mmCIF file of C-alpha atoms and ligand atoms in Angstrom:
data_model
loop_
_atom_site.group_PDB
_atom_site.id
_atom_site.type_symbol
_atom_site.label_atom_id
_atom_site.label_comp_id
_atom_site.label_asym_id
_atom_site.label_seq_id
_atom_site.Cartn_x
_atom_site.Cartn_y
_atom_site.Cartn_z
ATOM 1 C CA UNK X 7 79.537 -16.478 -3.930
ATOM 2 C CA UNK X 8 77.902 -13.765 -6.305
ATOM 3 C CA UNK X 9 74.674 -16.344 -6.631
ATOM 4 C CA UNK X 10 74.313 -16.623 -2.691
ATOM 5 C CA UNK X 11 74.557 -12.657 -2.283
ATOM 6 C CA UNK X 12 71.698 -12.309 -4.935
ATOM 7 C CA UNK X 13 69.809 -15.261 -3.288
ATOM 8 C CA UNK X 14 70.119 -13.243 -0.185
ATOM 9 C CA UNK X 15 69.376 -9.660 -1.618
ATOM 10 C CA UNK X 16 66.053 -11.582 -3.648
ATOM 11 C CA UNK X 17 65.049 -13.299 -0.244
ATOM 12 C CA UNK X 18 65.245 -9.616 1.681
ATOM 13 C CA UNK X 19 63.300 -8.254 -0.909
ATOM 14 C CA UNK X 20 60.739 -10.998 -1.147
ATOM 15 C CA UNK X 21 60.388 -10.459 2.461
ATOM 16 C CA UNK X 22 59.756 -7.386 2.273
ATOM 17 C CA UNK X 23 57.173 -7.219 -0.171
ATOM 18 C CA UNK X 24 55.544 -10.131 1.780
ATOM 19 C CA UNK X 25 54.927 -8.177 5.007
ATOM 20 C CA UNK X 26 55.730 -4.789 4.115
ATOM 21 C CA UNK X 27 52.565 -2.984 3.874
ATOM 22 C CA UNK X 28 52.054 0.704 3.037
ATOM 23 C CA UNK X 29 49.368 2.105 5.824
ATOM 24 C CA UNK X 30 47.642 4.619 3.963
ATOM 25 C CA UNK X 31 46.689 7.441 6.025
ATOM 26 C CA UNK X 32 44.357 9.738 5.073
ATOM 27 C CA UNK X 33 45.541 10.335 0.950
ATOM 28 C CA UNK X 34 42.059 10.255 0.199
ATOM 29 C CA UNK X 35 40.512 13.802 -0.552
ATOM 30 C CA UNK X 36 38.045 15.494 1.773
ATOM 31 C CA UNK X 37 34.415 13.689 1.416
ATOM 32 C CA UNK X 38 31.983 16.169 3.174
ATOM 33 C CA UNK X 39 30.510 13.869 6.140
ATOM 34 C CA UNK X 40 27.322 14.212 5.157
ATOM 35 C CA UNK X 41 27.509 13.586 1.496
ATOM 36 C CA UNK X 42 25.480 10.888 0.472
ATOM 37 C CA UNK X 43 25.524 9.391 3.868
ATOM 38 C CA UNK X 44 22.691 6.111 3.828
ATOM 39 C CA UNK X 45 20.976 5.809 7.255
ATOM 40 C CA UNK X 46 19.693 2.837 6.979
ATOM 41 C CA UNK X 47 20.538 -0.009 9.754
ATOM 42 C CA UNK X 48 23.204 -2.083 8.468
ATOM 43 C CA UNK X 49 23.623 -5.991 9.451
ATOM 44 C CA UNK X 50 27.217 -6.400 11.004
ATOM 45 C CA UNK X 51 28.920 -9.931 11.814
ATOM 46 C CA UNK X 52 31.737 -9.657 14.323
ATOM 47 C CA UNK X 53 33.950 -12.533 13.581
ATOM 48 C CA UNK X 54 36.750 -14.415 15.474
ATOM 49 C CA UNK X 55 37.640 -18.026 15.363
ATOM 50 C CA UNK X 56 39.408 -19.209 18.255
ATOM 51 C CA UNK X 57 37.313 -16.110 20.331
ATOM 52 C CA UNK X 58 39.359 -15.664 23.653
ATOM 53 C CA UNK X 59 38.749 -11.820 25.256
ATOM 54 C CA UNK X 60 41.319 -9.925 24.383
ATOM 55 C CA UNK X 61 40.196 -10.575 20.453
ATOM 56 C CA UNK X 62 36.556 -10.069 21.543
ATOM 57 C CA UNK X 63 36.538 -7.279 23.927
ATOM 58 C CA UNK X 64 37.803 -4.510 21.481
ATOM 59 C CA UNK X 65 35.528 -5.719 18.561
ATOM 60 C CA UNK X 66 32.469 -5.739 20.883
ATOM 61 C CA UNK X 67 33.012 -2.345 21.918
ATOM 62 C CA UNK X 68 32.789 -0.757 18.456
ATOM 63 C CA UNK X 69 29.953 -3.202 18.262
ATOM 64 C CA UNK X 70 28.111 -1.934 21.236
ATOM 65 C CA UNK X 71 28.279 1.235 19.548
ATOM 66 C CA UNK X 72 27.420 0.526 16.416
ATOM 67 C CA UNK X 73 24.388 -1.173 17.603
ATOM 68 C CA UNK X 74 23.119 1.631 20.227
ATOM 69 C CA UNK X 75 23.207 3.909 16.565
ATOM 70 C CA UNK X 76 20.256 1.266 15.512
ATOM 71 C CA UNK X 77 22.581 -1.769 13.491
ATOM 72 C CA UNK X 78 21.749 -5.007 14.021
ATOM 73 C CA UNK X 79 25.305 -6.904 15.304
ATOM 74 C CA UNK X 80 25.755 -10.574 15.250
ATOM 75 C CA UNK X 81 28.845 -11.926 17.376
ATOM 76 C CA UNK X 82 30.162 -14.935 15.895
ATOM 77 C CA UNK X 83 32.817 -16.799 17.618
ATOM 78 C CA UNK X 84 33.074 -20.584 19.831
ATOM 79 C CA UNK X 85 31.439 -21.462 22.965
ATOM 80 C CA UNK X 86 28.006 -19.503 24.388
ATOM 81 C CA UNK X 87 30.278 -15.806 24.708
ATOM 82 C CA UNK X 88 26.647 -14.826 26.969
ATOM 83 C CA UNK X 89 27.233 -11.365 26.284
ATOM 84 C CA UNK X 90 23.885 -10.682 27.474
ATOM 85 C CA UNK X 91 25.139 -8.420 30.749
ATOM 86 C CA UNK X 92 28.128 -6.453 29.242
ATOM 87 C CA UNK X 93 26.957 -6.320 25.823
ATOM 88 C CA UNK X 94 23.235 -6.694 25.747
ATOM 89 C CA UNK X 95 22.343 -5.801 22.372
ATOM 90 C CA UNK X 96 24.919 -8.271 20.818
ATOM 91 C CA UNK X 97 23.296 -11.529 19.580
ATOM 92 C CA UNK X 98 25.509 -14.832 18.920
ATOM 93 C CA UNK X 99 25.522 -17.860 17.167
ATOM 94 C CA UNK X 100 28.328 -20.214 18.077
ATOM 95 C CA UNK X 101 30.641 -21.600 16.205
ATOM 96 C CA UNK X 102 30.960 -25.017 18.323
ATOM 97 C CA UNK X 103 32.747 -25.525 21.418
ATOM 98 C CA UNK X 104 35.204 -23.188 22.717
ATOM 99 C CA UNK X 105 38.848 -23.905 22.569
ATOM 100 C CA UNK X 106 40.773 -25.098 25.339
ATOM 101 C CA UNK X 107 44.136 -25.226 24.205
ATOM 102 C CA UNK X 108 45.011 -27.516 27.396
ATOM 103 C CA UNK X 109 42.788 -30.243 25.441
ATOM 104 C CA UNK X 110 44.438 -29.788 22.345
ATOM 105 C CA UNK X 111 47.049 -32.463 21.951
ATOM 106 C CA UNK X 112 49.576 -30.127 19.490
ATOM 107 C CA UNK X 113 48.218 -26.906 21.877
ATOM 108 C CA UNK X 114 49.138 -27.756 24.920
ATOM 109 C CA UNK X 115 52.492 -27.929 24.986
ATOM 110 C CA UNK X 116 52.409 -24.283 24.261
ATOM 111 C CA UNK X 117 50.503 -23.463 27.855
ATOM 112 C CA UNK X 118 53.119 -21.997 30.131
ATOM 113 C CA UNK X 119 55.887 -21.526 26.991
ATOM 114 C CA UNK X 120 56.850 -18.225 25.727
ATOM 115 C CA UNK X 121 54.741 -17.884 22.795
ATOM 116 C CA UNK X 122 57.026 -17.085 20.032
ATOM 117 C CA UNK X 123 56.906 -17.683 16.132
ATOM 118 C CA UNK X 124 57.490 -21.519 16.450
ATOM 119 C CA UNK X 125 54.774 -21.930 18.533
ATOM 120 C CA UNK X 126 52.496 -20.228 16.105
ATOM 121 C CA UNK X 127 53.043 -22.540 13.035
ATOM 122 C CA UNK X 128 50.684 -24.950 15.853
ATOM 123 C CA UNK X 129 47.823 -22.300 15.889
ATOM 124 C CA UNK X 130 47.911 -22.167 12.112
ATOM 125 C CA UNK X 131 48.067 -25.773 11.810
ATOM 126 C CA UNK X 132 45.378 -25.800 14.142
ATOM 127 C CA UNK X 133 43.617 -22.917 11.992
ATOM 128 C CA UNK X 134 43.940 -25.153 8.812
ATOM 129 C CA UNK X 135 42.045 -28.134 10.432
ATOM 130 C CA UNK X 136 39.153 -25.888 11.743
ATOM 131 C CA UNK X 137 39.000 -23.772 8.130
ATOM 132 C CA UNK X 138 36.412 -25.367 6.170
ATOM 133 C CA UNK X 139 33.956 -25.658 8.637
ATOM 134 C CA UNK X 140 34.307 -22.083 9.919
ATOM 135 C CA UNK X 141 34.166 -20.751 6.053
ATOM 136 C CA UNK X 142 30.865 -22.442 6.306
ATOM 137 C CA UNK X 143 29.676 -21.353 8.746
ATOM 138 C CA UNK X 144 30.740 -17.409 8.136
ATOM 139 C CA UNK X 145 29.445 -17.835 4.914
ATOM 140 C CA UNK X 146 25.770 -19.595 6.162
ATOM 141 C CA UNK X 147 25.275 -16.689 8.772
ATOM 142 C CA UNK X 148 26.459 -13.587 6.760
ATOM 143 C CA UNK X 149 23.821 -14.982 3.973
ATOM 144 C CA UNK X 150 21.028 -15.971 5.935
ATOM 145 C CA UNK X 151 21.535 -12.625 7.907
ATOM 146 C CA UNK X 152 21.960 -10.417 4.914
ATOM 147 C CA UNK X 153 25.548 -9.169 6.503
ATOM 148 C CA UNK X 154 26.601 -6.116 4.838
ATOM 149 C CA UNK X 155 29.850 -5.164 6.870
ATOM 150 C CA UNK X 156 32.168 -7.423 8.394
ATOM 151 C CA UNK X 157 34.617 -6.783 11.518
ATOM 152 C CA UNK X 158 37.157 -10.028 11.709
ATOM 153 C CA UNK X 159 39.534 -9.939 14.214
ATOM 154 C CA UNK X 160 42.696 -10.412 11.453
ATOM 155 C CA UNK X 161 44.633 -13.376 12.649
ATOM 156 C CA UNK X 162 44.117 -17.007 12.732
ATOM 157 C CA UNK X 163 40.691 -15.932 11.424
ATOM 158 C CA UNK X 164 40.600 -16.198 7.836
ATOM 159 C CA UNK X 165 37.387 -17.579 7.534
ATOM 160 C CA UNK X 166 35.903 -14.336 8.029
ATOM 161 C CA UNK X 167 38.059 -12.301 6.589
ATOM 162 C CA UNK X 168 37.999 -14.823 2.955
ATOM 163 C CA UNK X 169 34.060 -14.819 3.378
ATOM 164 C CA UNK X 170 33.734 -11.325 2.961
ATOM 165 C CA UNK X 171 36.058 -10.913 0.427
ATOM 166 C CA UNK X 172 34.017 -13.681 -1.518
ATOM 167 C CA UNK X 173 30.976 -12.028 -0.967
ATOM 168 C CA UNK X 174 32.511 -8.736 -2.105
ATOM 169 C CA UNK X 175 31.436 -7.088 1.527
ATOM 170 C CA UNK X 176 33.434 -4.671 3.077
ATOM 171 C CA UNK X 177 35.370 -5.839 6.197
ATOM 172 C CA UNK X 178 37.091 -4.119 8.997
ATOM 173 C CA UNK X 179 40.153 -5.824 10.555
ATOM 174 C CA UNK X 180 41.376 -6.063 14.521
ATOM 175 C CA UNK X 181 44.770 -6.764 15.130
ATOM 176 C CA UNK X 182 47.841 -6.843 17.362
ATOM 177 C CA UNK X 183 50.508 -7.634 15.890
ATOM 178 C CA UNK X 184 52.156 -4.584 14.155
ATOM 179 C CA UNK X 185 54.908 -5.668 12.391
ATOM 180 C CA UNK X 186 53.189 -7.586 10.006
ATOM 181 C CA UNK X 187 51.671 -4.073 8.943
ATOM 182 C CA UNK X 188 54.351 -2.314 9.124
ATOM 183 C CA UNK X 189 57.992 -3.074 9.405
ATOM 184 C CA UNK X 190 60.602 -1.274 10.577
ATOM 185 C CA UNK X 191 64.451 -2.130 10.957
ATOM 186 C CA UNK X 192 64.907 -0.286 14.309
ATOM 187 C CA UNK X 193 61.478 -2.562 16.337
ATOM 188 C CA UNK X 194 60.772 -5.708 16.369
ATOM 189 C CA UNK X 195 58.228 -8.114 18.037
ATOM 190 C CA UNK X 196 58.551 -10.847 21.295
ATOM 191 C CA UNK X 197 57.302 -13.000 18.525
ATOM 192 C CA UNK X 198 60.835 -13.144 16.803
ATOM 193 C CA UNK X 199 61.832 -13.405 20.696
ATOM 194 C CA UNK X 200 63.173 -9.912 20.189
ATOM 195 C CA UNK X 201 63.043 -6.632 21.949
ATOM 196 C CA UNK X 202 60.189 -4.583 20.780
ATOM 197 C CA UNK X 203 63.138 -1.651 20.222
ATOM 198 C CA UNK X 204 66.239 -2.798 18.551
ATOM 199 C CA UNK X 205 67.422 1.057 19.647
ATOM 200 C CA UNK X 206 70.675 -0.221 21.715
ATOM 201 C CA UNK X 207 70.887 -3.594 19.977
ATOM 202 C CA UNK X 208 73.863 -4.401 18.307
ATOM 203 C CA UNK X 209 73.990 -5.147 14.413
ATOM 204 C CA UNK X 210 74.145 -8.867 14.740
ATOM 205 C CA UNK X 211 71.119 -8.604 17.302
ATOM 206 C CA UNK X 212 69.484 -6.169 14.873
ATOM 207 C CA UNK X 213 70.017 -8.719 11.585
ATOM 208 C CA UNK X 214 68.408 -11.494 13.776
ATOM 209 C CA UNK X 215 65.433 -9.569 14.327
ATOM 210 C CA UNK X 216 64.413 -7.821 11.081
ATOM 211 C CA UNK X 217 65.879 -10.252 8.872
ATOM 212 C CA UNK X 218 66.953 -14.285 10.009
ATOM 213 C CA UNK X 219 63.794 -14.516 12.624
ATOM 214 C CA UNK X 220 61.346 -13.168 10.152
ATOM 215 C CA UNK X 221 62.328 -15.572 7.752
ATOM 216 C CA UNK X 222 62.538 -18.485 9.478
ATOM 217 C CA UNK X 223 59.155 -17.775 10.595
ATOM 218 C CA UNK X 224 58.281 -17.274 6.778
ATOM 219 C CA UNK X 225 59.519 -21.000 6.292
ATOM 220 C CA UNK X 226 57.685 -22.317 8.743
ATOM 221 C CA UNK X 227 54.106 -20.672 7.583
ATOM 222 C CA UNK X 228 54.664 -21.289 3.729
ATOM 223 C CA UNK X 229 53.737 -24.868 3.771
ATOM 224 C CA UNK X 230 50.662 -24.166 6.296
ATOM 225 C CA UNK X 231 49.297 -21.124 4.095
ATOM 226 C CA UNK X 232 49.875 -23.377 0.839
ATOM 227 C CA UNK X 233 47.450 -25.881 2.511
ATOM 228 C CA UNK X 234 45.198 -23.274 2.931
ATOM 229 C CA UNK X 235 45.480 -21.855 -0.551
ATOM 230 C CA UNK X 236 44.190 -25.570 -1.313
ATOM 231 C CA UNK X 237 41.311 -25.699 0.878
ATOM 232 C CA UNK X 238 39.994 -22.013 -0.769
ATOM 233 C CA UNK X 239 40.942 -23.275 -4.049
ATOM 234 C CA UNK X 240 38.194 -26.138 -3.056
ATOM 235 C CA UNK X 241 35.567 -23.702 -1.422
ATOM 236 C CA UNK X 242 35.545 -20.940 -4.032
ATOM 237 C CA UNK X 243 37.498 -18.494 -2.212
ATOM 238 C CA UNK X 244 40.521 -16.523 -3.943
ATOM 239 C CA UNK X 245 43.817 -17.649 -2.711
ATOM 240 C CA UNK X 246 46.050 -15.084 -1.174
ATOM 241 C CA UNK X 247 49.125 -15.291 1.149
ATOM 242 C CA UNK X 248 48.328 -13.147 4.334
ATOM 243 C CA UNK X 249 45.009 -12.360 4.606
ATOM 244 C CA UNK X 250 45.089 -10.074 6.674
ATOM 245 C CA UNK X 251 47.603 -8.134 4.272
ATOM 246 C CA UNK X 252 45.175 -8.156 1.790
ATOM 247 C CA UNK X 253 42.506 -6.636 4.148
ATOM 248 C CA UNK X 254 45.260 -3.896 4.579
ATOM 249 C CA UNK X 255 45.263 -2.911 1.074
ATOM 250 C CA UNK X 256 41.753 -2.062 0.863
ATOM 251 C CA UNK X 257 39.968 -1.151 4.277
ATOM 252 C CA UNK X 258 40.581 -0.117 8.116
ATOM 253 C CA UNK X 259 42.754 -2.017 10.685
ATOM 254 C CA UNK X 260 42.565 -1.173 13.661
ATOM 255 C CA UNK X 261 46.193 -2.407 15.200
ATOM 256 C CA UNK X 262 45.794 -2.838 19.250
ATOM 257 C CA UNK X 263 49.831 -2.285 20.216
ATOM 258 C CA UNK X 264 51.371 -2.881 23.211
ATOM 259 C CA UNK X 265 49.899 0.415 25.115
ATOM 260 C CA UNK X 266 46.801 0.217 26.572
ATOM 261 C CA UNK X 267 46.357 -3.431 25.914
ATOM 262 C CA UNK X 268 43.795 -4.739 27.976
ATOM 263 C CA UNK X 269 44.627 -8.320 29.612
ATOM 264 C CA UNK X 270 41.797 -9.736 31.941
HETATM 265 C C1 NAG J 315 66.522 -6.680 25.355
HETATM 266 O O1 NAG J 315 66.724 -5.593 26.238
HETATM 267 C C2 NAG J 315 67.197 -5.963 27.517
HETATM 268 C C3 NAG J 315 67.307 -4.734 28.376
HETATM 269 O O2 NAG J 315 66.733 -3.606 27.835
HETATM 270 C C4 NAG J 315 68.522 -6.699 27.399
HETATM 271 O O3 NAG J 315 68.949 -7.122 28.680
HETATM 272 C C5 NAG J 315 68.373 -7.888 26.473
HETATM 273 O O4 NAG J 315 69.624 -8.501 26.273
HETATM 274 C C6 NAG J 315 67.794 -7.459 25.133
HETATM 275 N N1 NAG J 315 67.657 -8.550 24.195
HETATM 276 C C7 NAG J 315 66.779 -9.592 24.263
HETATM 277 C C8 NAG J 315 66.825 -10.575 23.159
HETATM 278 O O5 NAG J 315 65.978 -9.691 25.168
HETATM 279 C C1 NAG J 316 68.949 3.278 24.814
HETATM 280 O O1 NAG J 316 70.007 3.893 25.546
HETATM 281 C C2 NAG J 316 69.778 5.249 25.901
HETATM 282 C C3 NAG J 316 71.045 5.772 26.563
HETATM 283 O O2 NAG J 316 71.490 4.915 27.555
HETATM 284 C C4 NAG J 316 68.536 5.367 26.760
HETATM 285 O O3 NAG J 316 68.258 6.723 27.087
HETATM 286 C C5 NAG J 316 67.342 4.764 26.033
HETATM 287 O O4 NAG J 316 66.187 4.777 26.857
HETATM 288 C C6 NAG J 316 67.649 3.337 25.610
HETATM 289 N N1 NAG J 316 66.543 2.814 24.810
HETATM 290 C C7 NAG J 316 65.896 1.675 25.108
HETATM 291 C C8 NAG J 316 64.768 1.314 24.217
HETATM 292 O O5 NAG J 316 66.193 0.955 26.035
#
């Protein structure tokens, strides 16, 4: 009995050191704007995998900005994106076809589902297969275009985010899904096929959510992210758990939340 409570209390705490992350805000100490500002035109690649709007859109509008201030942006991301009418200033270089999950044989039994945590362990699976030749191609574009920032969309895109790191660039993440930054036990997620406030929720209800559904999601992605440790192992990059956790620990996220989500 006393070994299962303190396999329980280690699991809770592994857990929470997995996706607990501490969003710094602001600690750093005033840096006068313009001190040693460098106006130069960077090279930015805008990276996401599986591409799709909702990831795009957001990242291409800091982009558009970005590149009316004089920075060169490069989109990268599957299929021909065209953003030649709404965004353009925005070159792209395709990463192959774009994704259809209907074509997908393990997708597209997900079309029409609720799309909840089991359903992801497919897209990572899915992510896994497609890694190698993305990291390639991330890494072949950010050299031959002399990248010097990154902005990866943070999830089922760790080809972008793992080149930059292994170029030692600085990368800014996009992402929606806020409880992998920052876990709390009164919300949880429609991933865990939970409320999003666990306010009137009973304890059981509230133990599912924070604790038994984030772990059983946790079993299901450990083998998939050990098969990508492999495959960086292979290609040079450093292994790491979460990505996008590591991102987290040493640059901006933007986190796109449930308000003013755009869905077209
Ligand atoms: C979520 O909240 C609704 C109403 O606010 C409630 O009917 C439902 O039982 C709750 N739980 C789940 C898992 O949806
Ligand atoms: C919880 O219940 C209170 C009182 O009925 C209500 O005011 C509040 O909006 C509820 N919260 C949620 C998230 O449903």
């Amino acid at each position: 009995m006393y070994k299962r409570n303190f396999t329980f209390l280690l699991s809770l705490f592994l857990l929470n050191i997995i996706f607990h992350v501490n969003v710094i805000t602001a600690k750093q100490d005033y840096v006068p704007t313009n001190f040693d500002l460098n106006h130069f035109p960077k090279n930015i690649l805008v990276g996401s995998n599986t591409g799709g709007r909702s990831h795009l859109k957001p990242m291409l509008d800091i982009a558009a900005i970005l590149s009316e201030r004089g920075h060169n942006v490069i989109l990268l991301t599957r299929g021909n994106y065209t953003p030649s009418s709404e965004y353009p200033t925005i070159k792209q270089i395709s990463l192959g076809p774009t994704i259809n999950i209907k074509d997908i044989k393990d997708l597209k039994q997900l079309v029409n589902k609720k799309f909840d945590f089991t359903a992801l362990s497919k897209s990572l699976e899915f992510n896994v297969k497609l890694y190698e030749s993305t990291f390639e191609k991330f890494k072949d574009a950010a050299i031959d275009n002399n990248i010097d920032l990154f902005i990866c969309y943070a999830i089922i895109n760790d080809a972008c985010l793992d080149v930059a790191h292994t170029l030692k660039k600085p990368a800014v993440g996009l992402l929606s899904f806020l409880n992998l930054m920052d876990s709390k036990p009164y919300k949880s997620d429609p991933i865990y096929n939970c409320n999003i406030s666990l306010e009137n929720e009973s304890f059981m209800e509230r133990f599912k959510c924070t604790v038994i559904q984030p772990l059983r999601m946790l079993s299901i992605m450990y083998p998939i992210l050990n098969q990508l440790n492999d495959l960086r192992n292979q290609l040079g990059a450093e292994p790491v758990f979460v990505s996008s956790k590591r991102l987290a620990q040493s640059s901006l996220i933007f986190i796109d939340t449930f308000f003013g989500f755009e869905v077209k």
